[in-house]
mmCIF file of C-alpha atoms in Angstrom:
data_model
loop_
_atom_site.group_PDB
_atom_site.id
_atom_site.type_symbol
_atom_site.label_atom_id
_atom_site.label_comp_id
_atom_site.label_asym_id
_atom_site.label_seq_id
_atom_site.Cartn_x
_atom_site.Cartn_y
_atom_site.Cartn_z
ATOM 1 C CA MET R 1 19.121 -4.262 7.243
ATOM 2 C CA VAL R 2 16.516 -2.899 4.860
ATOM 3 C CA LYS R 3 13.995 -5.352 3.413
ATOM 4 C CA ILE R 4 12.851 -5.022 -0.201
ATOM 5 C CA GLY R 5 9.267 -5.896 -1.086
ATOM 6 C CA TYR R 6 7.140 -6.512 -4.175
ATOM 7 C CA HIS R 7 3.861 -4.625 -4.486
ATOM 8 C CA ALA R 8 0.933 -6.827 -5.485
ATOM 9 C CA SER R 9 -1.320 -4.480 -7.452
ATOM 10 C CA HIS R 10 -4.774 -6.075 -7.615
ATOM 11 C CA GLU R 11 -5.985 -3.201 -9.790
ATOM 12 C CA GLN R 12 -3.636 -4.188 -12.624
ATOM 13 C CA PHE R 13 -3.581 -8.000 -12.558
ATOM 14 C CA LYS R 14 -5.902 -10.913 -11.978
ATOM 15 C CA PRO R 15 -5.393 -12.672 -8.613
ATOM 16 C CA SER R 16 -4.000 -15.742 -10.372
ATOM 17 C CA GLU R 17 -1.382 -13.614 -12.152
ATOM 18 C CA LEU R 18 -0.423 -11.899 -8.912
ATOM 19 C CA LEU R 19 0.000 -15.259 -7.204
ATOM 20 C CA ASN R 20 2.451 -16.231 -9.926
ATOM 21 C CA TYR R 21 4.306 -12.937 -9.561
ATOM 22 C CA VAL R 22 4.761 -13.197 -5.777
ATOM 23 C CA GLN R 23 6.100 -16.721 -6.261
ATOM 24 C CA LYS R 24 8.602 -15.349 -8.771
ATOM 25 C CA ALA R 25 9.426 -12.495 -6.381
ATOM 26 C CA GLU R 26 10.150 -14.969 -3.592
ATOM 27 C CA GLN R 27 12.421 -16.979 -5.877
ATOM 28 C CA ALA R 28 14.206 -13.788 -6.977
ATOM 29 C CA GLY R 29 15.069 -12.770 -3.415
ATOM 30 C CA PHE R 30 12.382 -10.268 -2.454
ATOM 31 C CA HIS R 31 11.682 -10.307 1.288
ATOM 32 C CA LEU R 32 8.019 -9.363 1.492
ATOM 33 C CA SER R 33 4.944 -8.175 -0.386
ATOM 34 C CA LEU R 34 2.466 -5.351 0.072
ATOM 35 C CA SER R 35 -1.049 -6.049 -1.183
ATOM 36 C CA SER R 36 -3.415 -3.311 -2.295
ATOM 37 C CA ASP R 37 -7.083 -3.591 -1.259
ATOM 38 C CA HIS R 38 -9.481 -1.897 -3.684
ATOM 39 C CA PHE R 39 -13.020 -2.397 -4.883
ATOM 40 C CA TYR R 40 -12.327 -0.425 -8.083
ATOM 41 C CA PRO R 41 -9.176 0.095 -10.152
ATOM 42 C CA TRP R 42 -7.912 3.635 -10.729
ATOM 43 C CA SER R 43 -8.462 3.325 -14.470
ATOM 44 C CA GLU R 44 -10.453 1.290 -16.952
ATOM 45 C CA LYS R 45 -7.077 0.467 -18.548
ATOM 46 C CA GLN R 46 -5.995 -1.279 -15.379
ATOM 47 C CA GLY R 47 -9.186 -3.284 -15.464
ATOM 48 C CA GLU R 48 -8.988 -5.577 -12.396
ATOM 49 C CA SER R 49 -9.727 -5.500 -8.669
ATOM 50 C CA GLY R 50 -9.754 -8.887 -6.937
ATOM 51 C CA PHE R 51 -10.618 -9.336 -3.258
ATOM 52 C CA ALA R 52 -7.288 -9.008 -1.494
ATOM 53 C CA TRP R 53 -8.201 -10.851 1.709
ATOM 54 C CA SER R 54 -9.092 -14.051 -0.142
ATOM 55 C CA TRP R 55 -5.899 -13.781 -2.146
ATOM 56 C CA LEU R 56 -3.701 -13.264 0.925
ATOM 57 C CA GLY R 57 -4.466 -16.709 2.320
ATOM 58 C CA ALA R 58 -3.440 -18.348 -0.947
ATOM 59 C CA ALA R 59 -0.369 -16.148 -1.399
ATOM 60 C CA MET R 60 0.958 -16.657 2.117
ATOM 61 C CA GLN R 61 0.576 -20.412 1.824
ATOM 62 C CA ALA R 62 2.299 -20.424 -1.590
ATOM 63 C CA THR R 63 5.269 -18.234 -0.554
ATOM 64 C CA PRO R 64 6.474 -19.335 2.917
ATOM 65 C CA ASN R 65 9.533 -17.072 2.831
ATOM 66 C CA LEU R 66 7.632 -13.809 2.275
ATOM 67 C CA SER R 67 6.026 -11.575 4.880
ATOM 68 C CA TYR R 68 2.913 -9.623 3.899
ATOM 69 C CA ARG R 69 1.291 -6.258 4.542
ATOM 70 C CA ILE R 70 -2.034 -4.947 3.245
ATOM 71 C CA VAL R 71 -3.273 -1.375 2.779
ATOM 72 C CA CYS R 72 -6.729 -1.239 4.339
ATOM 73 C CA ALA R 73 -9.325 1.429 5.233
ATOM 74 C CA PRO R 74 -11.607 0.150 8.001
ATOM 75 C CA GLY R 75 -14.709 2.128 8.918
ATOM 76 C CA GLN R 76 -17.045 2.154 5.907
ATOM 77 C CA ARG R 77 -16.648 -0.620 3.349
ATOM 78 C CA TYR R 78 -15.210 -2.792 6.134
ATOM 79 C CA HIS R 79 -16.468 -2.908 9.695
ATOM 80 C CA PRO R 80 -13.455 -2.928 12.049
ATOM 81 C CA ALA R 81 -14.628 -6.137 13.726
ATOM 82 C CA ILE R 82 -14.383 -7.943 10.388
ATOM 83 C CA ILE R 83 -10.886 -6.570 9.740
ATOM 84 C CA ALA R 84 -9.864 -7.593 13.262
ATOM 85 C CA GLN R 85 -11.117 -11.114 12.613
ATOM 86 C CA ALA R 86 -9.529 -11.352 9.146
ATOM 87 C CA ALA R 87 -6.142 -10.086 10.333
ATOM 88 C CA ALA R 88 -6.215 -12.289 13.437
ATOM 89 C CA THR R 89 -6.872 -15.351 11.285
ATOM 90 C CA LEU R 90 -3.929 -14.620 8.979
ATOM 91 C CA ALA R 91 -1.660 -13.902 11.948
ATOM 92 C CA GLU R 92 -2.686 -17.173 13.603
ATOM 93 C CA LEU R 93 -2.080 -19.132 10.408
ATOM 94 C CA PHE R 94 1.208 -17.408 9.569
ATOM 95 C CA PRO R 95 2.888 -16.122 12.771
ATOM 96 C CA HIS R 96 5.261 -13.157 12.446
ATOM 97 C CA ARG R 97 4.504 -12.764 8.715
ATOM 98 C CA PHE R 98 1.635 -10.265 8.613
ATOM 99 C CA TRP R 99 1.192 -6.577 9.457
ATOM 100 C CA LEU R 100 -1.945 -4.504 8.961
ATOM 101 C CA THR R 101 -1.509 -1.063 7.404
ATOM 102 C CA VAL R 102 -4.450 1.308 7.739
ATOM 103 C CA GLY R 103 -5.502 4.622 6.222
ATOM 104 C CA SER R 104 -8.529 6.885 6.008
ATOM 105 C CA GLY R 105 -9.468 5.571 2.552
ATOM 106 C CA GLN R 106 -10.723 6.868 -0.787
ATOM 107 C CA ALA R 107 -14.267 7.493 -1.954
ATOM 108 C CA LEU R 108 -13.396 5.351 -4.988
ATOM 109 C CA ASN R 109 -13.701 2.231 -2.838
ATOM 110 C CA GLU R 110 -15.798 3.313 0.126
ATOM 111 C CA HIS R 111 -18.733 5.107 -1.521
ATOM 112 C CA ILE R 112 -20.264 1.790 -2.628
ATOM 113 C CA THR R 113 -21.939 1.415 0.779
ATOM 114 C CA GLY R 114 -24.145 4.430 0.016
ATOM 115 C CA ASP R 115 -23.111 6.081 3.268
ATOM 116 C CA LYS R 116 -21.947 9.686 3.445
ATOM 117 C CA TRP R 117 -18.278 10.183 2.510
ATOM 118 C CA PRO R 118 -16.883 12.088 5.504
ATOM 119 C CA CYS R 119 -14.467 15.007 5.456
ATOM 120 C CA LYS R 120 -10.792 14.235 6.135
ATOM 121 C CA SER R 121 -10.886 15.141 9.834
ATOM 122 C CA ASP R 122 -13.873 12.838 10.419
ATOM 123 C CA ARG R 123 -12.199 10.076 8.429
ATOM 124 C CA ASN R 124 -9.151 10.352 10.669
ATOM 125 C CA THR R 125 -11.327 10.250 13.799
ATOM 126 C CA ARG R 126 -13.148 7.217 12.422
ATOM 127 C CA LEU R 127 -9.856 5.490 11.600
ATOM 128 C CA LYS R 128 -8.569 5.940 15.161
ATOM 129 C CA GLU R 129 -11.846 4.564 16.541
ATOM 130 C CA CYS R 130 -11.434 1.522 14.289
ATOM 131 C CA VAL R 131 -7.843 0.914 15.399
ATOM 132 C CA ASP R 132 -8.866 1.114 19.064
ATOM 133 C CA ILE R 133 -11.653 -1.398 18.399
ATOM 134 C CA ILE R 134 -9.339 -3.768 16.543
ATOM 135 C CA ARG R 135 -6.751 -3.690 19.318
ATOM 136 C CA ALA R 136 -9.389 -4.283 21.995
ATOM 137 C CA LEU R 137 -10.755 -7.284 20.097
ATOM 138 C CA TRP R 138 -7.260 -8.714 19.685
ATOM 139 C CA ALA R 139 -6.826 -8.326 23.442
ATOM 140 C CA GLY R 140 -9.864 -10.565 24.011
ATOM 141 C CA GLU R 141 -12.184 -7.815 25.221
ATOM 142 C CA THR R 142 -15.928 -7.725 24.600
ATOM 143 C CA VAL R 143 -16.338 -4.427 22.767
ATOM 144 C CA THR R 144 -19.269 -2.015 22.624
ATOM 145 C CA HIS R 145 -18.663 1.402 21.095
ATOM 146 C CA LYS R 146 -20.939 4.063 19.659
ATOM 147 C CA GLY R 147 -19.226 6.869 17.754
ATOM 148 C CA LEU R 148 -18.512 7.339 14.068
ATOM 149 C CA VAL R 149 -18.320 3.539 14.140
ATOM 150 C CA THR R 150 -20.801 1.379 16.049
ATOM 151 C CA ILE R 151 -20.039 -2.035 17.493
ATOM 152 C CA GLU R 152 -22.098 -3.930 20.029
ATOM 153 C CA GLU R 153 -20.993 -6.796 22.304
ATOM 154 C CA ALA R 154 -18.349 -8.131 19.917
ATOM 155 C CA LYS R 155 -15.727 -10.632 21.070
ATOM 156 C CA LEU R 156 -13.080 -12.327 18.959
ATOM 157 C CA TYR R 157 -12.533 -15.974 19.846
ATOM 158 C CA THR R 158 -9.734 -16.910 17.428
ATOM 159 C CA ARG R 159 -6.795 -14.677 18.211
ATOM 160 C CA PRO R 160 -3.108 -14.940 17.318
ATOM 161 C CA VAL R 161 -0.395 -15.482 19.900
ATOM 162 C CA ILE R 162 1.469 -12.472 18.470
ATOM 163 C CA ASN R 163 -0.725 -9.598 17.290
ATOM 164 C CA PRO R 164 0.136 -7.960 13.962
ATOM 165 C CA LEU R 165 1.580 -4.472 14.021
ATOM 166 C CA ILE R 166 -0.831 -1.755 12.904
ATOM 167 C CA ILE R 167 1.006 0.589 10.520
ATOM 168 C CA GLY R 168 -0.514 3.990 9.765
ATOM 169 C CA ALA R 169 -0.592 5.388 6.222
ATOM 170 C CA ALA R 170 0.310 9.042 5.646
ATOM 171 C CA ILE R 171 0.919 11.190 2.586
ATOM 172 C CA THR R 172 1.302 14.534 4.361
ATOM 173 C CA ALA R 173 3.564 15.583 7.222
ATOM 174 C CA LYS R 174 0.491 16.615 9.241
ATOM 175 C CA THR R 175 -1.004 13.128 9.087
ATOM 176 C CA ALA R 176 2.374 11.512 9.739
ATOM 177 C CA GLU R 177 2.831 13.514 12.940
ATOM 178 C CA TRP R 178 -0.629 12.494 14.137
ATOM 179 C CA LEU R 179 0.100 8.818 13.390
ATOM 180 C CA GLY R 180 3.299 8.929 15.397
ATOM 181 C CA SER R 181 1.357 9.015 18.675
ATOM 182 C CA TRP R 182 -0.699 5.829 18.153
ATOM 183 C CA ALA R 183 0.423 3.763 15.158
ATOM 184 C CA ASP R 184 3.020 0.989 15.465
ATOM 185 C CA GLY R 185 4.783 2.338 12.381
ATOM 186 C CA LEU R 186 4.490 4.464 9.231
ATOM 187 C CA ILE R 187 3.845 3.695 5.582
ATOM 188 C CA THR R 188 4.148 6.433 2.967
ATOM 189 C CA THR R 189 4.886 6.837 -0.731
ATOM 190 C CA SER R 190 7.944 7.946 -2.686
ATOM 191 C CA ARG R 191 8.595 11.580 -3.611
ATOM 192 C CA PRO R 192 11.641 13.897 -3.797
ATOM 193 C CA PRO R 193 14.006 13.408 -0.807
ATOM 194 C CA GLU R 194 13.369 16.816 0.759
ATOM 195 C CA GLN R 195 9.593 16.223 0.760
ATOM 196 C CA LEU R 196 9.954 12.679 2.041
ATOM 197 C CA LYS R 197 12.200 13.855 4.869
ATOM 198 C CA GLN R 198 9.452 16.213 6.055
ATOM 199 C CA VAL R 199 7.079 13.258 6.445
ATOM 200 C CA VAL R 200 9.701 11.153 8.240
ATOM 201 C CA ASP R 201 10.648 14.000 10.593
ATOM 202 C CA ALA R 202 7.000 14.703 11.386
ATOM 203 C CA PHE R 203 6.305 11.049 12.199
ATOM 204 C CA ARG R 204 9.274 10.898 14.552
ATOM 205 C CA ARG R 205 8.334 14.232 16.114
ATOM 206 C CA GLY R 206 4.822 12.971 16.804
ATOM 207 C CA GLY R 207 6.034 9.926 18.720
ATOM 208 C CA GLY R 208 7.243 7.598 15.974
ATOM 209 C CA GLU R 209 10.937 7.629 16.864
ATOM 210 C CA GLY R 210 12.272 4.075 16.697
ATOM 211 C CA LYS R 211 9.120 2.634 15.109
ATOM 212 C CA PRO R 212 9.318 0.798 11.738
ATOM 213 C CA MET R 213 8.809 2.801 8.570
ATOM 214 C CA ILE R 214 7.717 1.460 5.184
ATOM 215 C CA LEU R 215 8.132 3.258 1.864
ATOM 216 C CA LYS R 216 6.094 2.321 -1.192
ATOM 217 C CA VAL R 217 8.077 3.350 -4.282
ATOM 218 C CA GLN R 218 6.309 4.009 -7.578
ATOM 219 C CA LEU R 219 8.722 3.139 -10.394
ATOM 220 C CA SER R 220 8.682 2.007 -13.985
ATOM 221 C CA TYR R 221 11.461 -0.267 -15.147
ATOM 222 C CA HIS R 222 11.985 -1.861 -18.543
ATOM 223 C CA ALA R 223 15.179 -2.544 -20.463
ATOM 224 C CA ASP R 224 13.700 -0.322 -23.181
ATOM 225 C CA GLU R 225 13.344 3.212 -21.783
ATOM 226 C CA LYS R 226 10.519 4.040 -24.198
ATOM 227 C CA ILE R 227 8.492 1.070 -22.966
ATOM 228 C CA ALA R 228 9.163 2.074 -19.342
ATOM 229 C CA LYS R 229 7.866 5.585 -20.031
ATOM 230 C CA GLN R 230 4.870 4.477 -22.057
ATOM 231 C CA GLY R 231 3.915 1.859 -19.478
ATOM 232 C CA ALA R 232 4.002 4.411 -16.683
ATOM 233 C CA PHE R 233 1.974 6.899 -18.689
ATOM 234 C CA ASP R 234 -0.616 4.293 -19.683
ATOM 235 C CA GLN R 235 -1.095 2.787 -16.221
ATOM 236 C CA TRP R 236 -0.297 5.502 -13.687
ATOM 237 C CA ARG R 237 -0.992 8.981 -15.036
ATOM 238 C CA ASN R 238 -4.303 9.140 -13.142
ATOM 239 C CA ASN R 239 -2.424 8.983 -9.833
ATOM 240 C CA VAL R 240 -0.160 12.030 -10.082
ATOM 241 C CA PHE R 241 -2.615 14.383 -8.367
ATOM 242 C CA GLN R 242 -2.570 15.311 -4.697
ATOM 243 C CA SER R 243 -4.400 13.122 -2.187
ATOM 244 C CA LEU R 244 -6.811 16.002 -1.544
ATOM 245 C CA VAL R 245 -8.169 15.448 -5.066
ATOM 246 C CA LEU R 246 -7.803 11.676 -5.431
ATOM 247 C CA SER R 247 -9.523 10.813 -2.154
ATOM 248 C CA ASP R 248 -12.858 12.291 -3.271
ATOM 249 C CA LEU R 249 -13.209 10.802 -6.778
ATOM 250 C CA LYS R 250 -15.830 8.054 -7.002
ATOM 251 C CA ASN R 251 -15.155 5.882 -10.048
ATOM 252 C CA PRO R 252 -12.509 4.923 -12.625
ATOM 253 C CA GLU R 253 -14.162 7.116 -15.250
ATOM 254 C CA GLN R 254 -13.493 10.227 -13.155
ATOM 255 C CA PHE R 255 -9.854 9.201 -12.697
ATOM 256 C CA ASP R 256 -9.546 8.641 -16.453
ATOM 257 C CA ALA R 257 -11.093 12.042 -17.168
ATOM 258 C CA LEU R 258 -8.471 13.744 -14.996
ATOM 259 C CA GLY R 259 -5.738 11.669 -16.592
ATOM 260 C CA GLU R 260 -6.544 13.162 -20.001
ATOM 261 C CA PHE R 261 -4.866 16.388 -18.879
ATOM 262 C CA VAL R 262 -1.630 14.748 -17.655
ATOM 263 C CA THR R 263 1.603 14.876 -19.661
ATOM 264 C CA LEU R 264 4.434 12.355 -19.694
ATOM 265 C CA GLU R 265 6.651 14.941 -18.026
ATOM 266 C CA GLU R 266 4.245 15.141 -15.084
ATOM 267 C CA VAL R 267 4.282 11.348 -14.773
ATOM 268 C CA GLU R 268 8.086 11.399 -14.759
ATOM 269 C CA ASN R 269 7.958 13.865 -11.860
ATOM 270 C CA ASN R 270 5.917 11.355 -9.829
ATOM 271 C CA VAL R 271 7.204 7.964 -10.975
ATOM 272 C CA ARG R 272 10.849 6.882 -11.029
ATOM 273 C CA ILE R 273 11.278 5.899 -14.672
ATOM 274 C CA SER R 274 14.565 4.413 -15.863
ATOM 275 C CA SER R 275 15.926 1.473 -17.863
ATOM 276 C CA ASP R 276 19.126 1.586 -15.789
ATOM 277 C CA PRO R 277 19.125 -0.606 -12.633
ATOM 278 C CA GLN R 278 21.954 1.486 -11.185
ATOM 279 C CA GLN R 279 19.775 4.604 -11.342
ATOM 280 C CA HIS R 280 17.110 2.775 -9.345
ATOM 281 C CA ILE R 281 19.774 1.704 -6.836
ATOM 282 C CA ASN R 282 20.889 5.330 -6.446
ATOM 283 C CA TRP R 283 17.319 6.461 -5.808
ATOM 284 C CA LEU R 284 16.721 3.679 -3.296
ATOM 285 C CA LYS R 285 19.921 4.440 -1.405
ATOM 286 C CA GLN R 286 18.550 7.935 -0.748
ATOM 287 C CA ASP R 287 15.417 6.344 0.729
ATOM 288 C CA ILE R 288 17.460 4.041 2.934
ATOM 289 C CA GLU R 289 19.426 7.013 4.281
ATOM 290 C CA LEU R 290 16.158 8.460 5.595
ATOM 291 C CA GLY R 291 15.737 5.407 7.815
ATOM 292 C CA PHE R 292 13.132 3.243 6.090
ATOM 293 C CA ASN R 293 13.133 -0.370 7.270
ATOM 294 C CA GLU R 294 11.117 -1.746 4.373
ATOM 295 C CA ILE R 295 10.895 -0.505 0.803
ATOM 296 C CA ILE R 296 8.084 -1.859 -1.365
ATOM 297 C CA LEU R 297 8.700 -1.617 -5.104
ATOM 298 C CA HIS R 298 5.654 -1.017 -7.287
ATOM 299 C CA ASN R 299 6.555 -1.373 -10.932
ATOM 300 C CA VAL R 300 3.601 0.548 -12.336
ATOM 301 C CA ASN R 301 3.910 -0.814 -15.877
ATOM 302 C CA ARG R 302 2.668 -4.303 -16.714
ATOM 303 C CA GLU R 303 6.032 -5.940 -17.530
ATOM 304 C CA HIS R 304 6.572 -7.583 -14.152
ATOM 305 C CA LYS R 305 8.409 -10.745 -15.125
ATOM 306 C CA GLN R 306 11.386 -8.777 -16.431
ATOM 307 C CA PHE R 307 11.219 -6.354 -13.485
ATOM 308 C CA ILE R 308 11.312 -9.148 -10.904
ATOM 309 C CA GLU R 309 14.177 -10.962 -12.625
ATOM 310 C CA VAL R 310 16.379 -7.897 -13.114
ATOM 311 C CA PHE R 311 15.800 -6.399 -9.670
ATOM 312 C CA GLY R 312 16.338 -9.793 -8.073
ATOM 313 C CA LYS R 313 19.738 -10.112 -9.756
ATOM 314 C CA GLU R 314 21.000 -6.535 -9.878
ATOM 315 C CA VAL R 315 19.219 -4.386 -7.282
ATOM 316 C CA ILE R 316 18.250 -6.365 -4.178
ATOM 317 C CA PRO R 317 21.725 -7.904 -3.573
ATOM 318 C CA VAL R 318 23.255 -4.413 -3.520
ATOM 319 C CA LEU R 319 20.764 -3.011 -1.006
ATOM 320 C CA SER R 320 20.120 -5.824 1.450
#
């Protein structure tokens, strides 16, 4: 059975608003939530960026029926030992309700340390080093490692009985195939079915057969189609570019500058925009056919109360 999740976008809402929204999502029948983890928003118009790890403790306590995942990039802004400790604490507090999803990150968030922003291949190598360190710490080992990440005589004393899964994030088929060999599962983003299938097939080919897969769907729903389109254009047009471009931008102003050249048509090619719940159901059924176990819905406009209510009544019961 597929599980439907609500995406908690810290870049668009204050933490207190997001807490209210996940409570509404729980009441509406959503099964889980995916939390973003940024230092900066993607646009000045989004205008927020709370600390996700603080928020997670409050959210998980306030919504006992929801499981949680977080998109994280250990290795620069976060030392892997700190992520291991943070994730272990949440998993000990809330058994079976937390998974860690990891990726190679974006300069937008990571450049604040003042360290060099590595090329993609080095970021991938660094990510794998971090995952190995995190797993060793969860296993109770005393860890010393000197590579792209350095850790010296670290041991984690508070560990969960059941370790969280570590889910790897991939946009391209190449990365997905690499993740298949070591990650506990895959998380990727929505796109046309033929492109999405390439990522799924690559993950399975690389060793991911039978492992859980999560899809984060960018959509814009409002009962008024014009509002759905305008909301998507206002909030998400900076994100329609390829990861190769987005991963190297350093601040919201650069994202906004790129967004000046984006048309509504281009946004519609990257975000599922519709005022018809049945159209969203049809799109999501295609995703389910590809084998995704969890689908996280990110309503990119700011009208989340209506989105949660309508999808809770008309979409989730049909799919789960």
